[in-house]
Every structure is written in structure tokens, then in C-alpha cells.
mmCIF file with all atom_site columns, C-alpha atoms in Angstrom:
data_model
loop_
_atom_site.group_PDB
_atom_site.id
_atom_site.type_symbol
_atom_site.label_atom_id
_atom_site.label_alt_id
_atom_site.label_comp_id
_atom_site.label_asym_id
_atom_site.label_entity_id
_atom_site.label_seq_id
_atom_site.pdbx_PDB_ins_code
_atom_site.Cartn_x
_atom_site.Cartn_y
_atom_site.Cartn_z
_atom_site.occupancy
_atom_site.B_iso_or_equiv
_atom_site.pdbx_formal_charge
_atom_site.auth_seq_id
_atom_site.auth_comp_id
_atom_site.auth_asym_id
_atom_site.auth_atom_id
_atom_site.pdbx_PDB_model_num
ATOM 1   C CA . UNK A 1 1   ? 0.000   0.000   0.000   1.00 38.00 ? 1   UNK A CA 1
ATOM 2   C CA . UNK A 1 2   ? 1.192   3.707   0.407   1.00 39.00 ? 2   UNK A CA 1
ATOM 3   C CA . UNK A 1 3   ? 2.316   4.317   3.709   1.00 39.00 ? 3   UNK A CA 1
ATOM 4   C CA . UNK A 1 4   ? -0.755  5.107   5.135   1.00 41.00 ? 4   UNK A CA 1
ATOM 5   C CA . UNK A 1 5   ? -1.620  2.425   7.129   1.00 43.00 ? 5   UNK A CA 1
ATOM 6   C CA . UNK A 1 6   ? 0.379   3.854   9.694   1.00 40.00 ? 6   UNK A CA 1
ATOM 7   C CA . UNK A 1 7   ? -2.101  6.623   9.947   1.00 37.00 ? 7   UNK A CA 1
ATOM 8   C CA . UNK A 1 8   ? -4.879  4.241   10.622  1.00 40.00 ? 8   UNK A CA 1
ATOM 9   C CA . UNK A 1 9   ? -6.322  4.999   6.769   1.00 42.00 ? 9   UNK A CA 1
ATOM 10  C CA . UNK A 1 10  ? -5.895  2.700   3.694   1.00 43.00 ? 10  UNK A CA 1
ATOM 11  C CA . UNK A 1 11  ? -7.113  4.571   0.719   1.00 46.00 ? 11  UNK A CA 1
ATOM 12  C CA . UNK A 1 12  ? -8.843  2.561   -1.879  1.00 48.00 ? 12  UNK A CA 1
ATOM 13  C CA . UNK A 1 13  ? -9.297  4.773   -4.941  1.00 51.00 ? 13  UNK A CA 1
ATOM 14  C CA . UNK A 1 14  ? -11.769 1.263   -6.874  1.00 63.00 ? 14  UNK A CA 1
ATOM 15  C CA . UNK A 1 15  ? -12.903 -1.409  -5.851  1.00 69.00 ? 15  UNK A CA 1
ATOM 16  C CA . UNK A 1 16  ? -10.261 -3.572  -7.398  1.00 74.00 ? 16  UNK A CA 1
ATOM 17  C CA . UNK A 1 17  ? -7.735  -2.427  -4.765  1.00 77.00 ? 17  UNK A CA 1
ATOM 18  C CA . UNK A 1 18  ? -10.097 -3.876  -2.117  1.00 78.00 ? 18  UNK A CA 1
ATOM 19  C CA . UNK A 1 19  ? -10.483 -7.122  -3.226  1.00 80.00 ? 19  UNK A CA 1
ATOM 20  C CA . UNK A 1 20  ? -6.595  -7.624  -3.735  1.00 83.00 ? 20  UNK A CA 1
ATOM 21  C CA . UNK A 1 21  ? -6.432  -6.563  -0.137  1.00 81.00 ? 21  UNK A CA 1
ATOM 22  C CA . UNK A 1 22  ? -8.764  -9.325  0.445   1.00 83.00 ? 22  UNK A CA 1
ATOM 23  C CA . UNK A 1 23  ? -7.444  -12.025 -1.309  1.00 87.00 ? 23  UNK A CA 1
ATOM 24  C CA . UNK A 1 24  ? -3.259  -10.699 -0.609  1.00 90.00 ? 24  UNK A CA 1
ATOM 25  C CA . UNK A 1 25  ? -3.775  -9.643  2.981   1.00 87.00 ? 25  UNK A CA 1
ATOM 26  C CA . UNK A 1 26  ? -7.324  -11.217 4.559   1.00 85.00 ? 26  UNK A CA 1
ATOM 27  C CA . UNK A 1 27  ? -6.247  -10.122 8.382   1.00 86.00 ? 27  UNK A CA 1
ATOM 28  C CA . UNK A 1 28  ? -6.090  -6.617  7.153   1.00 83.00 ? 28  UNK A CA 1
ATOM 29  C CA . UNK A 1 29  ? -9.087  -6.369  4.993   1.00 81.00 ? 29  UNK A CA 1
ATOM 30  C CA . UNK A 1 30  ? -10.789 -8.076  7.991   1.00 82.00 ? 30  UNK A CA 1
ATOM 31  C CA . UNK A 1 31  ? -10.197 -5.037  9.942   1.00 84.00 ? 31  UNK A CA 1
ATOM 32  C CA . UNK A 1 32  ? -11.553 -2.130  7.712   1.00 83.00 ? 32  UNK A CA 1
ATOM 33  C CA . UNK A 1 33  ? -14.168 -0.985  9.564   1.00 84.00 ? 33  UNK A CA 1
ATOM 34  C CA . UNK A 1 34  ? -14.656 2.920   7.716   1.00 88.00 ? 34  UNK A CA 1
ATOM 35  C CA . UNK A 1 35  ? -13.682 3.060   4.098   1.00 87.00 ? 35  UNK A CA 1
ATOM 36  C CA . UNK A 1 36  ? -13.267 6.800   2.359   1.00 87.00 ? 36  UNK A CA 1
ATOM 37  C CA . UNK A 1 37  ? -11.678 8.991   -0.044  1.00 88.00 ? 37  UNK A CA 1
ATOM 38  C CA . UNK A 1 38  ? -8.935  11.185  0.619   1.00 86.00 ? 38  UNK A CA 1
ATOM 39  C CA . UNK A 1 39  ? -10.848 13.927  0.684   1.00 86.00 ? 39  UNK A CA 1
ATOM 40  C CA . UNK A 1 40  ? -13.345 12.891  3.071   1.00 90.00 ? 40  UNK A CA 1
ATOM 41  C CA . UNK A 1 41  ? -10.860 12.081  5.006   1.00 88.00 ? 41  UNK A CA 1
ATOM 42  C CA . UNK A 1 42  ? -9.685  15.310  5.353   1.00 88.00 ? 42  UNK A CA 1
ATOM 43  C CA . UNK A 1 43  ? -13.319 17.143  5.770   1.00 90.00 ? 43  UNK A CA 1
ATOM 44  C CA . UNK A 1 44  ? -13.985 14.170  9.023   1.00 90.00 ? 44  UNK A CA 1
ATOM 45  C CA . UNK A 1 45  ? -10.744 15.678  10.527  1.00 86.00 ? 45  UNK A CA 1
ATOM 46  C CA . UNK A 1 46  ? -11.220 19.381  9.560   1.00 87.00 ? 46  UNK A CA 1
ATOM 47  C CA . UNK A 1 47  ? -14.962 19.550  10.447  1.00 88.00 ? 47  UNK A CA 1
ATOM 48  C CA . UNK A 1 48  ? -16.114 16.736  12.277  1.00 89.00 ? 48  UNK A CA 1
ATOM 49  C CA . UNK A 1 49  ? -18.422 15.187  9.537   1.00 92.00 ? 49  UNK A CA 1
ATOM 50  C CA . UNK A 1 50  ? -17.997 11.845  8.033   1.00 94.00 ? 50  UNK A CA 1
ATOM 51  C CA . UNK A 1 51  ? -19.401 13.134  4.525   1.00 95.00 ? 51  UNK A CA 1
ATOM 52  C CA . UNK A 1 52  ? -19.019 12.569  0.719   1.00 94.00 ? 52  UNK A CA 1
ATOM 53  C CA . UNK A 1 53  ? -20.631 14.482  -1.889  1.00 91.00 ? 53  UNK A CA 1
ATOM 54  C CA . UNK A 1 54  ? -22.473 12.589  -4.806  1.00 91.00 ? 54  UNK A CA 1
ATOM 55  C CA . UNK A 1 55  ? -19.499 12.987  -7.973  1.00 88.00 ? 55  UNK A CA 1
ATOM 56  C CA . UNK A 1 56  ? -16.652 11.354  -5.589  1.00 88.00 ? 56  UNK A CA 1
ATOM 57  C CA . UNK A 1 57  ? -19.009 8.563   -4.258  1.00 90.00 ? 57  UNK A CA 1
ATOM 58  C CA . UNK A 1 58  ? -20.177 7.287   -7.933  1.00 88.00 ? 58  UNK A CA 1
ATOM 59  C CA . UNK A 1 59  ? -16.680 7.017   -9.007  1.00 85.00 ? 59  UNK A CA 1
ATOM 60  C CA . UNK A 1 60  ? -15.992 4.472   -6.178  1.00 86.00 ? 60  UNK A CA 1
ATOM 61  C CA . UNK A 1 61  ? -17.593 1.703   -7.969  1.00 85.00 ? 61  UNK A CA 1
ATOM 62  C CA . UNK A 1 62  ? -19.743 0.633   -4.930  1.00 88.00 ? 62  UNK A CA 1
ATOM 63  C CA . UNK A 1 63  ? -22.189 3.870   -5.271  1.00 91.00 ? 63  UNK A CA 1
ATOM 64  C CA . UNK A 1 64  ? -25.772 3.779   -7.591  1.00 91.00 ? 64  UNK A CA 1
ATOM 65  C CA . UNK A 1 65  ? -26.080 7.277   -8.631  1.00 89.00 ? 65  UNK A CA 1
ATOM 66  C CA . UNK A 1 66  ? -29.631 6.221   -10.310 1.00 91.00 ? 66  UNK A CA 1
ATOM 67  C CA . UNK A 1 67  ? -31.031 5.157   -6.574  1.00 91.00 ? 67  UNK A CA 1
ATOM 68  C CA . UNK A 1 68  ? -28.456 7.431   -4.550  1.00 91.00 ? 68  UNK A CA 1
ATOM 69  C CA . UNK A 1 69  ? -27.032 4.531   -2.303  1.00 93.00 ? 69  UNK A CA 1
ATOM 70  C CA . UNK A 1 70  ? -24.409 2.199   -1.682  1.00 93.00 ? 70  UNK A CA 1
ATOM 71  C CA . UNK A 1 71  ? -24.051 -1.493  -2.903  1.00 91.00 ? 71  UNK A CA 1
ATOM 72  C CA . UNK A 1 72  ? -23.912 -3.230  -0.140  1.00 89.00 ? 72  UNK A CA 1
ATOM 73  C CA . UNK A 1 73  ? -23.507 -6.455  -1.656  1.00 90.00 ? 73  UNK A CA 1
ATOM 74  C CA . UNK A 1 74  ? -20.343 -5.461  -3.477  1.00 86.00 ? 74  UNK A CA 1
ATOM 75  C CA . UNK A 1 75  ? -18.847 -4.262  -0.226  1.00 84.00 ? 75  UNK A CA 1
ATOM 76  C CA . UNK A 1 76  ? -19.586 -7.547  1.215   1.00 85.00 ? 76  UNK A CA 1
ATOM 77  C CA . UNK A 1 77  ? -18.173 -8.892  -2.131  1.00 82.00 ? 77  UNK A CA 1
ATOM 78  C CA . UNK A 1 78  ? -15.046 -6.471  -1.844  1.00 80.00 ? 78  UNK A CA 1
ATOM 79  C CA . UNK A 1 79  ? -14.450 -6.680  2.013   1.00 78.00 ? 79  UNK A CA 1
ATOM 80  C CA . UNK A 1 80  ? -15.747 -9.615  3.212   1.00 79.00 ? 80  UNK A CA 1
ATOM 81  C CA . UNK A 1 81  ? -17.886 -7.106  5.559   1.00 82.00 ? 81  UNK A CA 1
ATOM 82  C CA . UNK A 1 82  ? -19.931 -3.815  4.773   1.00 88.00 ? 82  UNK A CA 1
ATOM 83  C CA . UNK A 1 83  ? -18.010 -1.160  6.318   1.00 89.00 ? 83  UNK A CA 1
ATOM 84  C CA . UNK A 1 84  ? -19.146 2.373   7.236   1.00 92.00 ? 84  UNK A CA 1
ATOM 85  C CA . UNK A 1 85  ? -19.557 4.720   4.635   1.00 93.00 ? 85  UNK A CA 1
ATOM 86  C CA . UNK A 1 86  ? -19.663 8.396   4.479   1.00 95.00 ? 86  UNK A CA 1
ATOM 87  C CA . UNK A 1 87  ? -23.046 9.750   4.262   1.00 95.00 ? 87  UNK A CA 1
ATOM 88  C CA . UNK A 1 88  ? -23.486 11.405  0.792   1.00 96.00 ? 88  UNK A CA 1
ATOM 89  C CA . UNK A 1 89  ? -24.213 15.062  0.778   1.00 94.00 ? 89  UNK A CA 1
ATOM 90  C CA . UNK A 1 90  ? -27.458 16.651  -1.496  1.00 90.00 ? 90  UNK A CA 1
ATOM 91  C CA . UNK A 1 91  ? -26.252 19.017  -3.919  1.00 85.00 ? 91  UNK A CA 1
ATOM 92  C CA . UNK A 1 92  ? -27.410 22.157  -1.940  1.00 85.00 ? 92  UNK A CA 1
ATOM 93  C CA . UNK A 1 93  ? -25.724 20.655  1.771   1.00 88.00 ? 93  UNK A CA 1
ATOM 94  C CA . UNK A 1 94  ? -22.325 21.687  3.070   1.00 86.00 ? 94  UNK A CA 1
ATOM 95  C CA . UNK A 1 95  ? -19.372 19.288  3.803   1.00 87.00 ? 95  UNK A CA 1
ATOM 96  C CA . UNK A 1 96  ? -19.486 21.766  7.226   1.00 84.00 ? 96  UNK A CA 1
ATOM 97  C CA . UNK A 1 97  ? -17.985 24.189  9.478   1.00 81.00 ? 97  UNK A CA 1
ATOM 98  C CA . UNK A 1 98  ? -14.059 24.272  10.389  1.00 78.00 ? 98  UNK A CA 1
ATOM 99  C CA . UNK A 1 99  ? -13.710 22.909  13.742  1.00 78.00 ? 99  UNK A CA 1
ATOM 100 C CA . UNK A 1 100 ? -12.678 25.147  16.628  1.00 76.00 ? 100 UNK A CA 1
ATOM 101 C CA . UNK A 1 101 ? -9.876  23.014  16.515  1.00 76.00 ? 101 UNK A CA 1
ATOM 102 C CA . UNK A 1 102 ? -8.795  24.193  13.655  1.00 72.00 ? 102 UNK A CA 1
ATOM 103 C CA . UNK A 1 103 ? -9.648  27.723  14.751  1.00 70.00 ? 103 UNK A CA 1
ATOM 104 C CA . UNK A 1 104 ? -13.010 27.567  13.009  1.00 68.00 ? 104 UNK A CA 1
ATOM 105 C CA . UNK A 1 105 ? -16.182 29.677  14.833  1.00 65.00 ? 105 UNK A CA 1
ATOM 106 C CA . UNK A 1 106 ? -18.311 26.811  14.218  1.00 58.00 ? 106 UNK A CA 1
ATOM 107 C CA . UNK A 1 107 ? -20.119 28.994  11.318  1.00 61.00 ? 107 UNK A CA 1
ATOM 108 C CA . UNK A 1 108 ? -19.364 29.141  7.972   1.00 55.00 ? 108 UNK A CA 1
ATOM 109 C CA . UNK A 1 109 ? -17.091 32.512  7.349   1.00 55.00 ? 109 UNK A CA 1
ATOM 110 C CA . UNK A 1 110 ? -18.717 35.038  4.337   1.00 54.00 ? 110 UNK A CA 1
ATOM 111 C CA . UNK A 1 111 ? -15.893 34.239  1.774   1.00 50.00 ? 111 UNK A CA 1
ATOM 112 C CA . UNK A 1 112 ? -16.833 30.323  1.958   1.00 49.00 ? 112 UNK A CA 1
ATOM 113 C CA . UNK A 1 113 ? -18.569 29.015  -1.403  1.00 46.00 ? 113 UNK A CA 1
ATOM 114 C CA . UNK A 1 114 ? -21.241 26.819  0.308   1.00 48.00 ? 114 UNK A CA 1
ATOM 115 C CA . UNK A 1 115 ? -21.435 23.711  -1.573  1.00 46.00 ? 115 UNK A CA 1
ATOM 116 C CA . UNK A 1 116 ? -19.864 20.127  -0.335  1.00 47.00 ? 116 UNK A CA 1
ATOM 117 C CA . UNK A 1 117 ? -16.189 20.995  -0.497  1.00 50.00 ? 117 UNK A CA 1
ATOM 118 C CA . UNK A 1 118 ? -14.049 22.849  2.010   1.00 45.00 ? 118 UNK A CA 1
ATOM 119 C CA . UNK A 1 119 ? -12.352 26.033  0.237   1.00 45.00 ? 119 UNK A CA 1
ATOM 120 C CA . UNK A 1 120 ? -10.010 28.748  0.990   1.00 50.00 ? 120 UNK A CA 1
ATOM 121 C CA . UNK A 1 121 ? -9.478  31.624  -0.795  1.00 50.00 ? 121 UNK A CA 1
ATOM 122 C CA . UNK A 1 122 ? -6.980  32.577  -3.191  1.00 50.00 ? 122 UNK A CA 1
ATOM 123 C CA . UNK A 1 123 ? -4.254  34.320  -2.173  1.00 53.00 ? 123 UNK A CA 1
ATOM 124 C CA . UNK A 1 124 ? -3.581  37.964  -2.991  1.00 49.00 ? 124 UNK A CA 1
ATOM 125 C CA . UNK A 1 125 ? -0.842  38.774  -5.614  1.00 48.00 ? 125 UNK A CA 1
#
């Protein structure tokens, strides 16, 4: 894998990469209990929500974008197990609100575009 497994996260970018998990290294795959992207990896820890939005999870290969849900039975397939999931976001929610943590007010600032990604503004030349 990448190096990430130290970090607790193995990233699994199709569902190919799971199943050679599975078959290569059953103990591991056994013990994926949360699967998700990069990205929502990075909104969980920024803002506290364990959220997708709808473009990321149909490219995962275990997402129907016609009935908006996950395949369970190819996760079962895939992992041996149906792991959690990030929910997936409607077009017109927000991934969230930077944690205090992260020195966020809990409320989204003015300059934020509010749709399901997490952006900062450009710098100024």
C-alpha cells in the first residue's frame, strides 16, 4: 500500500484495490471498519463530519447514482464485511464548518462558497 496504514487509513481509490487486499492480505481487509476517499478524510478531521458528496461517491464503484445509495452487496463482495460509509451530501448541503480546533467559529465565514467541499481563498498577488 502507500504508507498510510500507519495513519490508521488505507485509501482505496476502486474497488479492485479492495479485493486484492482481500485475497493478498485477509487479516487486514478483515479489519476495515470505515472506508473513504482522501478527501473525506480530510473534511472528518477538519470539520467533524464523516461526509461525501455525490461525484466522488459514484466514481468508487460501490455507489448507484440512479437510486443514490451504496451497494452493499459489493462491499460484502469487496471486504468480506460492509463497512461504514460516508453519508453522501445533497447538492445544496455543506461538507461543514471548520472545527474550533482548527480555529473555526463553528459557522461558515462570508468568503466560503457553500457547496460540499471545504475552500479557501486565493491568495492575494
Amino acid at each position: 500500500m502507500d504508507g498510510s496504514r500507519e495513519h490508521g487509513a488505507d485509501q482505496f481509490h476502486d474497488p479492485g484495490q479492495a479485493r486484492v487486499l482481500r485475497e493478498n492480505e485477509p487479516e487486514a481487509a478483515a479489519r476495515v471498519h470505515r472506508v473513504m476517499l482522501p478527501h473525506d478524510w480530510l473534511t472528518l478531521h477538519l470539520c467533524g463530519e464523516f461526509v461525501t458528496d455525490r461525484s466522488d461517491a459514484s466514481g468508487t464503484g460501490y455507489f448507484n447514482a440512479t437510486d443514490n445509495q451504496y451497494r452493499p452487496e459489493l462491499l460484502q463482495e469487496y471486504f468480506g464485511a460492509v463497512p461504514e460509509l460516508p453519508r453522501v451530501l445533497e447538492a445544496h448541503e455543506t461538507a461543514g464548518s471548520l472545527s474550533s480546533e482548527w480555529g473555526g467559529s463553528g459557522e461558515l465565514p462570508p468568503w466560503l462558497v457553500q457547496a460540499p467541499v471545504i475552500m479557501l481563498p486565493q491568495p492575494l498577488a
